[in-house]
Short mmCIF file of C-alpha atoms in Angstrom, two decimals:
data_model
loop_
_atom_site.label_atom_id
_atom_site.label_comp_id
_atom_site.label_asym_id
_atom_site.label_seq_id
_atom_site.Cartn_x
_atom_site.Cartn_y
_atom_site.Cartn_z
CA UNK E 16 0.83 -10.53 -18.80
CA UNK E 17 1.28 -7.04 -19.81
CA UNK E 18 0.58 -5.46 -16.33
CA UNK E 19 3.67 -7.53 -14.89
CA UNK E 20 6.19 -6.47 -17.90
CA UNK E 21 4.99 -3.27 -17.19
CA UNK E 22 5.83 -3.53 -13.79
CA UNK E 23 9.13 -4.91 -14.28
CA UNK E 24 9.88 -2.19 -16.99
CA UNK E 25 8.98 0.49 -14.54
CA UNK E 26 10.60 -0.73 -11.78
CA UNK E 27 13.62 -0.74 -13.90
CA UNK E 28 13.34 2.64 -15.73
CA UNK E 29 12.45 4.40 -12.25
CA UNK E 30 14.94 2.51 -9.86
CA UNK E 31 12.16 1.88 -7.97
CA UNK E 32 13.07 -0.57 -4.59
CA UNK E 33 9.72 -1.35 -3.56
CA UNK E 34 6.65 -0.95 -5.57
CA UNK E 35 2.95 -2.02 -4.08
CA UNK E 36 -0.03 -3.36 -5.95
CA UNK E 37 -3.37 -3.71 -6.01
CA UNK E 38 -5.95 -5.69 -7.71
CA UNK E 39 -3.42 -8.38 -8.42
CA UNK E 40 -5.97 -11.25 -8.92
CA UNK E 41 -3.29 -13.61 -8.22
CA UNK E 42 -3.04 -16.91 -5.95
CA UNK E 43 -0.01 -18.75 -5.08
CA UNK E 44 0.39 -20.53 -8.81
CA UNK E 45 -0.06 -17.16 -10.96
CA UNK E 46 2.39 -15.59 -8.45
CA UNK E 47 4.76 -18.26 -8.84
CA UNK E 48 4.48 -18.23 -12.38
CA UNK E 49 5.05 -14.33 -12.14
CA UNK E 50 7.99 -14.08 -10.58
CA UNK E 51 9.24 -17.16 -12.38
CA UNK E 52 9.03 -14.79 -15.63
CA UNK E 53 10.65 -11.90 -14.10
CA UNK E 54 13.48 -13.20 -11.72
CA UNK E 55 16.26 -11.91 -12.62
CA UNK E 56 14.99 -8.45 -11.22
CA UNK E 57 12.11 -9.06 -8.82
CA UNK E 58 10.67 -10.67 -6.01
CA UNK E 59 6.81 -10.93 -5.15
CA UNK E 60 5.03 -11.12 -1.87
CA UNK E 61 1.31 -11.14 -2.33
CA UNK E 62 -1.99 -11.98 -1.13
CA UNK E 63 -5.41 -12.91 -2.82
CA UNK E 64 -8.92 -12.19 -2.22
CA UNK E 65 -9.60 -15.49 0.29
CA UNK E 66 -13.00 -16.58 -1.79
CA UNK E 67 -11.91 -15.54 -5.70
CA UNK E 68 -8.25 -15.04 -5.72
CA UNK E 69 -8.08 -14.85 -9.04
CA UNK E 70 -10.89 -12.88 -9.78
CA UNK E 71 -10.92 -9.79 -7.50
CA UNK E 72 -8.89 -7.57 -5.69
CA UNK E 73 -5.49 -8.98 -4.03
CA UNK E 74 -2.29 -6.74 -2.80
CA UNK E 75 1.25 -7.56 -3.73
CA UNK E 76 4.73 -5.90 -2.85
CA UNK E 77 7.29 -6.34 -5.53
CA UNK E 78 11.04 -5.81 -4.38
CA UNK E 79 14.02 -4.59 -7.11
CA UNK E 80 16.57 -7.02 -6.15
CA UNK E 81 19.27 -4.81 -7.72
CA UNK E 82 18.25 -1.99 -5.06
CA UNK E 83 16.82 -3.89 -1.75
CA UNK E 84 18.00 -6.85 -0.29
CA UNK E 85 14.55 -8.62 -1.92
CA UNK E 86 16.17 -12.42 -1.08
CA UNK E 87 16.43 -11.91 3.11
CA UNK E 88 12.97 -9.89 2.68
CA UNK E 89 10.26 -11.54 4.63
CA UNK E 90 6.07 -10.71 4.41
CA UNK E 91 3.35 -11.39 6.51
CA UNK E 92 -0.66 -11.11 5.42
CA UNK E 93 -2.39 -9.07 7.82
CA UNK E 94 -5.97 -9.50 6.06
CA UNK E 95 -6.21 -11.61 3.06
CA UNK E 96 -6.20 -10.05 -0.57
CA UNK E 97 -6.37 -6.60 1.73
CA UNK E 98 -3.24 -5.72 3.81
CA UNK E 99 0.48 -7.43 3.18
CA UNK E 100 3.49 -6.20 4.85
CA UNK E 101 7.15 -7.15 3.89
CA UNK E 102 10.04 -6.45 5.92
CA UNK E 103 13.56 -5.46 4.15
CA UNK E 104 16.52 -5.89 6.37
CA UNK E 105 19.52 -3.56 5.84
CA UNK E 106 23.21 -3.86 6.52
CA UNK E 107 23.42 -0.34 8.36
CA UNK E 108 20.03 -0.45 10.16
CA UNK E 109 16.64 -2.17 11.46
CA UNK E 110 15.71 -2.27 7.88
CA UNK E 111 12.12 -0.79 6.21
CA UNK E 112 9.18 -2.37 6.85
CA UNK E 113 6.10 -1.77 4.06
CA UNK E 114 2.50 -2.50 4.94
CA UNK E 115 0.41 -2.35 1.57
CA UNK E 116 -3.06 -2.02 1.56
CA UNK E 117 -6.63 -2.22 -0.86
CA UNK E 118 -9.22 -0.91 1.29
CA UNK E 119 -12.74 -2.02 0.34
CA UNK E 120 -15.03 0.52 -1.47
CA UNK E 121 -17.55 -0.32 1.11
CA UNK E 122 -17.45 2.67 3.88
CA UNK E 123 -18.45 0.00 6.57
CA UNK E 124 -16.04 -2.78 5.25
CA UNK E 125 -13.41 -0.10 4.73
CA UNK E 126 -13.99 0.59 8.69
CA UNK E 127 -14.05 -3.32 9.80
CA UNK E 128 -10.52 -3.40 7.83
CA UNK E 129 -8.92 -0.39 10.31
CA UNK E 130 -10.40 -2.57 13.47
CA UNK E 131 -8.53 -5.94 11.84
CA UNK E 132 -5.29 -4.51 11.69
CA UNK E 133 -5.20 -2.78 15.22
CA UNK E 134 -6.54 -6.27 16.66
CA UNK E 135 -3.77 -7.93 14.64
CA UNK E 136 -0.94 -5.68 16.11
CA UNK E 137 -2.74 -6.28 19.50
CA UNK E 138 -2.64 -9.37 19.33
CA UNK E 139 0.16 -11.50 21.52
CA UNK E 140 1.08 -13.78 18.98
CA UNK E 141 1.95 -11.14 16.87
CA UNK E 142 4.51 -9.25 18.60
CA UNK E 143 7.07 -10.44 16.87
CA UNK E 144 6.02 -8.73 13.76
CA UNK E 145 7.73 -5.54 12.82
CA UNK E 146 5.70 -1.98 12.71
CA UNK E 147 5.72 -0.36 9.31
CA UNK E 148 7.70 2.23 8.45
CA UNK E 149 5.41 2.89 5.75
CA UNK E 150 1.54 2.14 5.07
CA UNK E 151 0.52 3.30 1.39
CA UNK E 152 -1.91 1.46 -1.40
CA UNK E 153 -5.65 2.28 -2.16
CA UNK E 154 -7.34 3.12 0.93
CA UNK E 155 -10.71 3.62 -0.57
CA UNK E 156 -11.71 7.15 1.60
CA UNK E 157 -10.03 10.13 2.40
CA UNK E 158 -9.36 12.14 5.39
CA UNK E 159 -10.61 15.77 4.46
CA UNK E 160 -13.20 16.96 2.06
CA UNK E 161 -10.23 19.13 0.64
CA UNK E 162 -9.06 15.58 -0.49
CA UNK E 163 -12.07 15.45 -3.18
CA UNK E 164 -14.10 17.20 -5.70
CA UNK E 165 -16.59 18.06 -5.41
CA UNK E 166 -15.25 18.46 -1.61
CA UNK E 167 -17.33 16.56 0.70
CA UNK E 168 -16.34 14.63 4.00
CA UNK E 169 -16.39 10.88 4.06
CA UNK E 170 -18.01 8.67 7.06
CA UNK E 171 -17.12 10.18 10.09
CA UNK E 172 -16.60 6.39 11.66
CA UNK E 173 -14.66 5.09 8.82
CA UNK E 174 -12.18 7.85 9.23
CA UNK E 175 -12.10 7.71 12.58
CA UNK E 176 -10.94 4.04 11.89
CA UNK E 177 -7.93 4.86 9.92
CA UNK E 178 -6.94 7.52 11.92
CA UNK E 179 -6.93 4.89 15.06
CA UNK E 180 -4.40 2.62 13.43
CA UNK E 181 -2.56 5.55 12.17
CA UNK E 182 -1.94 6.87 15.78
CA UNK E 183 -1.19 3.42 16.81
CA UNK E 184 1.32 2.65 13.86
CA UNK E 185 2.64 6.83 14.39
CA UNK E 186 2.28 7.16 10.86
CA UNK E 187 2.13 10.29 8.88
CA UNK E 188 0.82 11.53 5.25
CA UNK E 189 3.91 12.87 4.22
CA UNK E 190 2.57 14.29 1.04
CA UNK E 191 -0.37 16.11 3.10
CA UNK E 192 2.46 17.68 5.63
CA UNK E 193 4.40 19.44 2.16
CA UNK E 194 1.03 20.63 0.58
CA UNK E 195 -0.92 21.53 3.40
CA UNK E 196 -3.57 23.32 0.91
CA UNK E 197 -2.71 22.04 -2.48
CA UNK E 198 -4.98 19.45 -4.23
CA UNK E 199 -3.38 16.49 -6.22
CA UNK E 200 -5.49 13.47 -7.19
CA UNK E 201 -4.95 10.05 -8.17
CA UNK E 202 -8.60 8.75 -8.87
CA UNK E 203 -10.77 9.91 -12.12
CA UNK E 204 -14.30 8.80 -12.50
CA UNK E 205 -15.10 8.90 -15.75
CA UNK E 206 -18.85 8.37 -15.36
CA UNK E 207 -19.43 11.18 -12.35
CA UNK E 208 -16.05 13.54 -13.54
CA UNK E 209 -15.17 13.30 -9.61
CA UNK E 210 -11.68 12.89 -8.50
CA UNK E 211 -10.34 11.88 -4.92
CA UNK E 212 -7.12 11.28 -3.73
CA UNK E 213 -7.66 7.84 -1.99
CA UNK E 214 -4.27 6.40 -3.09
CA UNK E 215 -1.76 7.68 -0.24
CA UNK E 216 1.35 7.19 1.76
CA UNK E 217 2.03 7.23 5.17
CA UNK E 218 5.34 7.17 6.75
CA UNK E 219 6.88 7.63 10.14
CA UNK E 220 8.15 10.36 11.53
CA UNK E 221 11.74 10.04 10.76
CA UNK E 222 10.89 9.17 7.01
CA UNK E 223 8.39 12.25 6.80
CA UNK E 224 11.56 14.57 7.93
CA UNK E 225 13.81 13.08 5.26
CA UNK E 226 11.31 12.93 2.25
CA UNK E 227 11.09 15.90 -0.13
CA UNK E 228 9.90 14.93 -3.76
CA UNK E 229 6.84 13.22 -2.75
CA UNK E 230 4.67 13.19 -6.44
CA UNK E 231 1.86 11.78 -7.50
CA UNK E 232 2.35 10.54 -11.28
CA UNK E 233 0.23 8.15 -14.10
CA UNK E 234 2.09 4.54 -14.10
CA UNK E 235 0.62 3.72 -17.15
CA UNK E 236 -0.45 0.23 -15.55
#
């Protein structure tokens, strides 16, 4: 389709490694068929909606396999069609490990998903499965009122939610720690002219101190 050769064209253009997706609408077959099309540069991990794959929402991770090491990559579906993470080894370290999310719209849903990926990391069966690095992708809400306009605060409990797993994970909005006051969004509503800035990224600690041109730009997608 014209989203994916977009994709691939912009992963090319913009050297980008790892590039995360949402509203894929793809099951196993269209992401077959995807990757099929496009694999001489890229490699797809996804993960569909569990009752309409193909129909709503849906998170994938595409890997540039002339920048990452896309082949020994390995992914793992938190929540179906709503949080994928893919691990990327590397030669000279423990690798990166990307956990891509769509939050639901709903503010009570969106709160449920925060509470299904601390009980997944909780969980003893799934010790084995590496932290991420980095959490970024749609998440739906915001953290401060500064974070919309009009400014107002979101649902105290759903926060508090995200900010759980983000203590848990020790993840960090990088962007928020350089621009302390500015505004930048990445959501128009046409109907309501309100704008938000629920598409974010988190990283650890070490990333955060090494990261300096975060930006938040159109894809044309």
């Amino acid at each position: 389709s014209n989203k994916w050769l977009h994709v691939n064209q912009l992963m090319r253009d913009k050297r980008i490694g790892v590039l995360v997706v949402q509203e894929t609408h793809m099951d196993e077959r269209r992401r077959q068929q995807v990757e099929d099309l496009f694999c001489q540069r890229i490699r797809i991990f996804a993960t569909g909606d569990p009752d309409n794959p193909t129909g709503k929402g849906g998170v994938a991770i595409v890997l540039n396999k002339e920048l990452v090491d896309a082949m020994a990559a390995t992914a793992v579906t938190i929540k179906e069609g709503r949080a994928l993470s893919a691990h990327i080894p590397h030669k000279q370290g423990k690798g990166l490990t990307v956990l891509g999310i769509y939050a639901p719209n709903d503010p009570v849903q969106n709160e449920y998903l925060w509470e299904d990926i601390v009980a997944f990391y909780d969980h003893p069966l799934n010790k084995g499965v590496p932290r991420p690095n980095i959490m970024l992708g749609d998440f739906n809400i915001v953290e401060q009122a500064l974070d919309r306009m009009p400014q107002h605060e979101d649902r105290r409990e759903t926060v508090e939610g995200l900010r759980d797993l983000l203590i848990k994970l020790n993840l960090h909005d990088g962007w928020r720690q350089m621009n302390p006051a500015e505004r930048a969004f990445t959501y128009h509503q046409v109907a309501t002219g309100s704008q938000s800035r629920i598409d974010r990224i988190y990283a650890s600690k070490p990333i955060c101190r090494q990261a300096r041109e975060w930006q938040t730009r159109p894809t044309g997608i």
